[in-house]
Amino acid sequence: FAPEVAWRVHPNNNKDTPLPPETPEGRNPPAGAVIDYWLGKDVHGPVTLEVYNFTGQLVRRFASDEGPQRIQADRYFDEEWLRPAQRLSAEPGMHRFVWNLRYARPQAISYDYSIAAIFGEDTPTAVDGPFVLPGIYSIVLTVDGQQYRAPLVVQLDPRVHTSTADLRALLSFSQSLCAALARASTAYQQQRPAHDQLDALAKRLTGGGDKALLRAVEKLRDATADNGGDTDLGTISGRLNSLEADAESADLAPTAADQEVFDSESKALDQAERAWHANQVAIGKLNTRLKHAGLPAVGSAG
């Protein structure tokens, strides 16, 4: 069904303690594009929902056979403040799916729950994907190989008077931040298992006769550890998380200070990636020595 106009409105940004569950309160409409569709009883295979911008570029894709993205965040509150992630349904009947008008959530080492929670609704997680620009989009529902299209108009919050140029600058900035977060996460997902294997290997070699091999393992174990320094991948990712959350909290172009911080973090990330690539080469050489010693190789040598 053709959706109504979707308003690019920020959800609850309250940074104070959330209202207790017993507090009487009203309910706002869903924040985003409300998409209604009906499926007959003879649906076979997955159902997909795709969003394209006016240039034909894919903005977002959902599929009934894809599970929600797993979020690594420390839950410090009761589970009832969370809602199961929304999934696209392929069951017969009438369905409603809400797209939050954002690009896909960026890959990150970790995420944080926001205090801007509403009981019964959900607890937001930072970071989220950047907001799309106001404009005309095309929604494509694919069922059994047949496509059904409908236009979607996204309009800016009428209380916001930011220029299109500034909104484009914000989107470009956020996408750069998301790309940097993904780079940090990719390197971390390789480095962390390697460090754990090196640590286990060092414990295994402790007390043995090959002191030189032990020293080589310990050196690489220490080089791949989370040291909390300026070029630590987790530290860099945390700072990028904060910068992206701040950037997406308001419809404003990034400031010169924002850009300066991002440039600094990008340089730190470059340095951290170079260090990890050098350690990968060293791990490859170490694996040759481990093979000769009859020991298992470090599997994340890349």
CSV table of C-alpha atoms in Angstrom, one decimal:
chain,number,residue,atom,x,y,z
A,1,PHE,CA,0.0,0.0,0.0
A,2,ALA,CA,1.2,3.5,-0.8
A,3,PRO,CA,2.7,4.9,2.5
A,4,GLU,CA,1.9,8.3,3.9
A,5,VAL,CA,4.4,11.1,4.1
A,6,ALA,CA,7.2,10.2,6.5
A,7,TRP,CA,8.6,12.9,8.7
A,8,ARG,CA,12.3,13.0,9.5
A,9,VAL,CA,11.8,13.5,13.2
A,10,HIS,CA,14.3,12.5,15.9
A,11,PRO,CA,12.9,10.1,18.5
A,12,ASN,CA,13.1,10.8,22.2
A,13,ASN,CA,16.3,12.6,22.9
A,14,ASN,CA,15.7,12.9,26.7
A,15,LYS,CA,18.9,12.5,28.6
A,16,ASP,CA,17.3,12.5,32.0
A,17,THR,CA,16.2,9.4,34.0
A,18,PRO,CA,13.4,7.7,32.0
A,19,LEU,CA,9.8,7.8,33.3
A,20,PRO,CA,9.1,4.8,35.5
A,21,PRO,CA,6.8,2.1,34.0
A,22,GLU,CA,3.9,3.0,36.3
A,23,THR,CA,3.8,6.7,35.1
A,24,PRO,CA,0.8,7.4,32.9
A,25,GLU,CA,1.8,8.6,29.5
A,26,GLY,CA,0.5,8.8,26.0
A,27,ARG,CA,2.1,7.2,22.9
A,28,ASN,CA,3.6,8.9,19.9
A,29,PRO,CA,3.3,7.6,16.4
A,30,PRO,CA,6.1,5.4,15.2
A,31,ALA,CA,9.2,7.4,14.3
A,32,GLY,CA,9.9,6.8,10.6
A,33,ALA,CA,8.1,5.5,7.6
A,34,VAL,CA,5.1,3.3,8.3
A,35,ILE,CA,4.9,0.6,5.5
A,36,ASP,CA,1.7,-1.5,5.3
A,37,TYR,CA,1.6,-4.6,3.0
A,38,TRP,CA,-0.7,-7.7,2.6
A,39,LEU,CA,0.4,-11.2,1.7
A,40,GLY,CA,-1.7,-14.0,0.3
A,41,LYS,CA,-1.5,-17.5,1.6
A,42,ASP,CA,0.6,-18.9,-1.3
A,43,VAL,CA,3.8,-17.0,-0.5
A,44,HIS,CA,6.9,-19.1,-1.1
A,45,GLY,CA,10.4,-18.1,-0.1
A,46,PRO,CA,11.6,-14.9,1.6
A,47,VAL,CA,10.0,-11.5,1.2
A,48,THR,CA,12.3,-8.5,0.7
A,49,LEU,CA,11.7,-4.8,1.2
A,50,GLU,CA,14.2,-2.4,-0.5
A,51,VAL,CA,14.4,1.4,-0.4
A,52,TYR,CA,15.9,3.3,-3.3
A,53,ASN,CA,16.6,7.0,-3.5
A,54,PHE,CA,15.8,9.2,-6.5
A,55,THR,CA,19.1,8.2,-8.3
A,56,GLY,CA,18.2,4.5,-8.0
A,57,GLN,CA,20.8,3.9,-5.3
A,58,LEU,CA,19.9,1.2,-2.7
A,59,VAL,CA,19.5,2.9,0.7
A,60,ARG,CA,18.2,0.1,2.8
A,61,ARG,CA,17.3,-3.6,2.5
A,62,PHE,CA,15.3,-5.9,4.7
A,63,ALA,CA,14.5,-9.6,4.2
A,64,SER,CA,12.2,-11.9,6.1
A,65,ASP,CA,14.9,-14.6,6.2
A,66,GLU,CA,17.6,-12.4,7.8
A,67,GLY,CA,17.9,-12.1,11.5
A,68,PRO,CA,18.4,-8.8,13.3
A,69,GLN,CA,21.9,-7.4,13.7
A,70,ARG,CA,23.5,-8.6,16.9
A,71,ILE,CA,24.3,-5.7,19.2
A,72,GLN,CA,27.2,-6.0,21.7
A,73,ALA,CA,26.1,-3.7,24.4
A,74,ASP,CA,26.2,-3.9,28.2
A,75,ARG,CA,22.6,-4.1,29.5
A,76,TYR,CA,22.6,-2.5,32.9
A,77,PHE,CA,18.8,-2.4,33.3
A,78,ASP,CA,15.9,-4.8,33.4
A,79,GLU,CA,15.2,-6.7,30.1
A,80,GLU,CA,11.6,-5.4,30.0
A,81,TRP,CA,13.0,-2.1,28.8
A,82,LEU,CA,13.9,-3.8,25.5
A,83,ARG,CA,11.8,-4.9,22.7
A,84,PRO,CA,12.6,-7.7,20.2
A,85,ALA,CA,14.0,-6.3,17.0
A,86,GLN,CA,11.4,-5.8,14.3
A,87,ARG,CA,11.5,-8.4,11.5
A,88,LEU,CA,9.9,-8.4,8.1
A,89,SER,CA,7.2,-11.0,8.0
A,90,ALA,CA,6.5,-13.5,5.2
A,91,GLU,CA,3.4,-14.9,6.9
A,92,PRO,CA,0.0,-14.5,5.2
A,93,GLY,CA,-2.1,-11.5,6.1
A,94,MET,CA,-1.7,-7.8,6.9
A,95,HIS,CA,1.6,-6.5,8.1
A,96,ARG,CA,3.1,-3.2,9.3
A,97,PHE,CA,6.8,-2.5,9.1
A,98,VAL,CA,8.4,0.7,10.3
A,99,TRP,CA,11.6,1.9,8.7
A,100,ASN,CA,13.4,4.5,10.9
A,101,LEU,CA,14.6,6.6,7.9
A,102,ARG,CA,18.2,5.6,8.6
A,103,TYR,CA,20.9,3.9,6.7
A,104,ALA,CA,22.0,0.6,8.1
A,105,ARG,CA,23.6,0.7,11.5
A,106,PRO,CA,27.4,0.8,11.2
A,107,GLN,CA,29.5,-2.1,12.2
A,108,ALA,CA,31.3,-1.2,15.5
A,109,ILE,CA,33.3,-2.9,18.2
A,110,SER,CA,30.7,-2.1,20.8
A,111,TYR,CA,27.5,-0.2,21.3
A,112,ASP,CA,25.9,1.7,24.2
A,113,TYR,CA,22.3,1.8,25.4
A,114,SER,CA,20.9,5.3,25.5
A,115,ILE,CA,19.2,6.6,28.6
A,116,ALA,CA,16.5,8.0,26.3
A,117,ALA,CA,14.3,4.9,26.9
A,118,ILE,CA,10.5,4.5,26.9
A,119,PHE,CA,9.1,1.6,28.8
A,120,GLY,CA,7.2,-0.7,26.4
A,121,GLU,CA,8.7,1.0,23.4
A,122,ASP,CA,12.5,0.3,23.4
A,123,THR,CA,15.8,1.5,24.6
A,124,PRO,CA,17.8,3.1,21.7
A,125,THR,CA,21.3,1.9,21.0
A,126,ALA,CA,24.1,4.2,19.9
A,127,VAL,CA,25.5,4.3,17.3
A,128,ASP,CA,22.7,4.1,14.8
A,129,GLY,CA,22.9,4.7,11.0
A,130,PRO,CA,22.7,8.2,9.6
A,131,PHE,CA,19.4,9.8,8.7
A,132,VAL,CA,18.5,9.8,5.0
A,133,LEU,CA,18.0,13.1,3.3
A,134,PRO,CA,14.5,14.5,2.7
A,135,GLY,CA,13.2,13.6,-0.7
A,136,ILE,CA,11.3,11.1,-2.8
A,137,TYR,CA,12.2,7.4,-2.4
A,138,SER,CA,10.9,4.2,-4.0
A,139,ILE,CA,9.9,1.2,-1.9
A,140,VAL,CA,10.1,-2.2,-3.6
A,141,LEU,CA,8.4,-5.2,-2.0
A,142,THR,CA,9.5,-8.5,-3.7
A,143,VAL,CA,7.3,-11.5,-3.2
A,144,ASP,CA,7.8,-14.8,-5.1
A,145,GLY,CA,10.0,-12.9,-7.6
A,146,GLN,CA,7.3,-10.3,-8.3
A,147,GLN,CA,8.0,-6.7,-7.4
A,148,TYR,CA,5.5,-4.2,-6.0
A,149,ARG,CA,6.6,-0.5,-6.0
A,150,ALA,CA,5.3,2.5,-4.1
A,151,PRO,CA,6.7,6.0,-3.7
A,152,LEU,CA,7.7,7.3,-0.3
A,153,VAL,CA,8.0,11.1,0.4
A,154,VAL,CA,10.4,11.9,3.3
A,155,GLN,CA,10.0,15.5,4.6
A,156,LEU,CA,12.2,17.3,7.1
A,157,ASP,CA,10.8,18.1,10.6
A,158,PRO,CA,8.9,21.4,10.0
A,159,ARG,CA,10.6,22.9,13.1
A,160,VAL,CA,14.0,22.4,11.5
A,161,HIS,CA,15.2,25.0,8.9
A,162,THR,CA,18.6,23.5,8.1
A,163,SER,CA,19.6,23.9,4.5
A,164,THR,CA,19.9,21.0,2.1
A,165,ALA,CA,23.6,21.6,1.7
A,166,ASP,CA,24.1,21.4,5.5
A,167,LEU,CA,22.1,18.2,5.7
A,168,ARG,CA,24.2,16.7,2.9
A,169,ALA,CA,27.3,17.7,4.7
A,170,LEU,CA,26.0,16.0,7.9
A,171,LEU,CA,25.2,12.8,5.9
A,172,SER,CA,28.6,12.8,4.3
A,173,PHE,CA,30.3,13.3,7.7
A,174,SER,CA,28.3,10.6,9.3
A,175,GLN,CA,29.0,8.1,6.5
A,176,SER,CA,32.7,8.8,6.9
A,177,LEU,CA,32.4,8.1,10.6
A,178,CYS,CA,30.6,4.9,9.9
A,179,ALA,CA,33.2,3.8,7.5
A,180,ALA,CA,35.9,4.4,10.1
A,181,LEU,CA,34.0,2.5,12.7
A,182,ALA,CA,33.7,-0.4,10.4
A,183,ARG,CA,37.5,-0.3,9.7
A,184,ALA,CA,38.2,-0.3,13.4
A,185,SER,CA,35.8,-3.2,14.0
A,186,THR,CA,37.2,-5.3,11.2
A,187,ALA,CA,40.8,-4.9,12.5
A,188,TYR,CA,39.6,-5.6,16.1
A,189,GLN,CA,37.7,-8.8,15.1
A,190,GLN,CA,40.9,-10.1,13.6
A,191,GLN,CA,43.3,-8.9,16.3
A,192,ARG,CA,41.3,-10.0,19.4
A,193,PRO,CA,41.2,-13.7,18.6
A,194,ALA,CA,44.9,-13.6,17.7
A,195,HIS,CA,45.7,-12.1,21.0
A,196,ASP,CA,43.7,-14.7,22.9
A,197,GLN,CA,45.4,-17.5,21.1
A,198,LEU,CA,48.9,-16.0,21.7
A,199,ASP,CA,48.0,-15.6,25.4
A,200,ALA,CA,47.0,-19.2,25.7
A,201,LEU,CA,50.1,-20.3,23.8
A,202,ALA,CA,52.4,-18.2,26.1
A,203,LYS,CA,50.8,-20.0,29.1
A,204,ARG,CA,51.4,-23.4,27.4
A,205,LEU,CA,55.1,-22.5,26.7
A,206,THR,CA,55.8,-21.1,30.2
A,207,GLY,CA,58.1,-23.5,32.0
A,208,GLY,CA,59.2,-25.2,28.8
A,209,GLY,CA,62.6,-25.4,27.3
A,210,ASP,CA,62.2,-23.1,24.2
A,211,LYS,CA,62.7,-19.8,25.9
A,212,ALA,CA,63.3,-17.9,22.6
A,213,LEU,CA,59.9,-19.1,21.2
A,214,LEU,CA,58.2,-18.1,24.5
A,215,ARG,CA,59.7,-14.6,24.2
A,216,ALA,CA,58.5,-14.3,20.6
A,217,VAL,CA,55.0,-15.3,21.6
A,218,GLU,CA,54.9,-13.0,24.6
A,219,LYS,CA,56.1,-10.1,22.5
A,220,LEU,CA,53.3,-10.5,19.9
A,221,ARG,CA,50.8,-11.1,22.7
A,222,ASP,CA,51.7,-7.8,24.3
A,223,ALA,CA,51.7,-6.0,20.9
A,224,THR,CA,48.1,-7.2,20.2
A,225,ALA,CA,46.7,-6.4,23.7
A,226,ASP,CA,44.1,-3.8,24.4
A,227,ASN,CA,46.3,-1.2,26.0
A,228,GLY,CA,43.8,1.7,26.3
A,229,GLY,CA,46.2,4.1,24.5
A,230,ASP,CA,45.5,6.6,21.9
A,231,THR,CA,46.1,4.1,19.1
A,232,ASP,CA,44.1,1.2,20.8
A,233,LEU,CA,41.4,0.1,18.4
A,234,GLY,CA,38.7,-0.1,21.2
A,235,THR,CA,39.6,3.4,22.4
A,236,ILE,CA,39.5,4.8,18.9
A,237,SER,CA,36.2,3.2,18.3
A,238,GLY,CA,34.7,4.5,21.5
A,239,ARG,CA,35.7,8.1,20.6
A,240,LEU,CA,34.2,7.6,17.1
A,241,ASN,CA,31.0,6.3,18.6
A,242,SER,CA,30.7,9.4,20.7
A,243,LEU,CA,31.4,11.7,17.7
A,244,GLU,CA,28.8,9.9,15.5
A,245,ALA,CA,26.1,9.9,18.3
A,246,ASP,CA,26.7,13.7,18.7
A,247,ALA,CA,26.6,14.3,15.0
A,248,GLU,CA,23.3,12.5,14.5
A,249,SER,CA,21.7,14.1,17.6
A,250,ALA,CA,20.8,17.3,15.7
A,251,ASP,CA,20.1,18.3,12.1
A,252,LEU,CA,23.2,20.5,11.8
A,253,ALA,CA,26.3,20.5,9.6
A,254,PRO,CA,29.4,19.3,11.3
A,255,THR,CA,31.5,22.0,13.0
A,256,ALA,CA,35.2,22.7,12.3
A,257,ALA,CA,35.9,21.1,15.7
A,258,ASP,CA,34.0,18.0,14.7
A,259,GLN,CA,36.1,17.6,11.6
A,260,GLU,CA,39.3,18.3,13.5
A,261,VAL,CA,38.5,15.5,16.0
A,262,PHE,CA,37.6,13.1,13.2
A,263,ASP,CA,40.8,13.9,11.3
A,264,SER,CA,42.8,13.2,14.5
A,265,GLU,CA,40.9,9.9,15.1
A,266,SER,CA,41.4,8.9,11.4
A,267,LYS,CA,45.2,9.3,11.8
A,268,ALA,CA,45.2,7.2,15.0
A,269,LEU,CA,43.2,4.6,13.2
A,270,ASP,CA,45.6,4.5,10.3
A,271,GLN,CA,48.4,4.0,12.8
A,272,ALA,CA,46.6,1.2,14.6
A,273,GLU,CA,45.8,-0.6,11.3
A,274,ARG,CA,49.5,-0.3,10.2
A,275,ALA,CA,50.5,-1.8,13.6
A,276,TRP,CA,48.1,-4.7,13.2
A,277,HIS,CA,49.2,-5.4,9.6
A,278,ALA,CA,52.8,-5.5,10.8
A,279,ASN,CA,51.8,-7.9,13.6
A,280,GLN,CA,50.0,-10.1,11.1
A,281,VAL,CA,53.3,-10.4,9.2
A,282,ALA,CA,55.1,-11.3,12.4
A,283,ILE,CA,52.4,-13.8,13.3
A,284,GLY,CA,52.8,-15.5,9.9
A,285,LYS,CA,56.6,-15.9,10.6
A,286,LEU,CA,55.8,-17.1,14.1
A,287,ASN,CA,53.5,-19.8,12.7
A,288,THR,CA,56.4,-21.3,10.8
A,289,ARG,CA,58.3,-21.7,14.0
A,290,LEU,CA,55.2,-23.1,15.7
A,291,LYS,CA,54.8,-25.7,13.0
A,292,HIS,CA,58.4,-26.8,13.4
A,293,ALA,CA,57.8,-27.1,17.2
A,294,GLY,CA,54.7,-29.2,16.6
A,295,LEU,CA,52.4,-26.4,18.0
A,296,PRO,CA,49.1,-25.1,16.6
A,297,ALA,CA,49.4,-22.0,14.4
A,298,VAL,CA,47.8,-18.7,15.4
A,299,GLY,CA,44.7,-18.8,13.2
A,300,SER,CA,44.1,-15.1,12.7
A,301,ALA,CA,47.4,-14.4,10.9
A,302,GLY,CA,45.4,-13.2,7.9
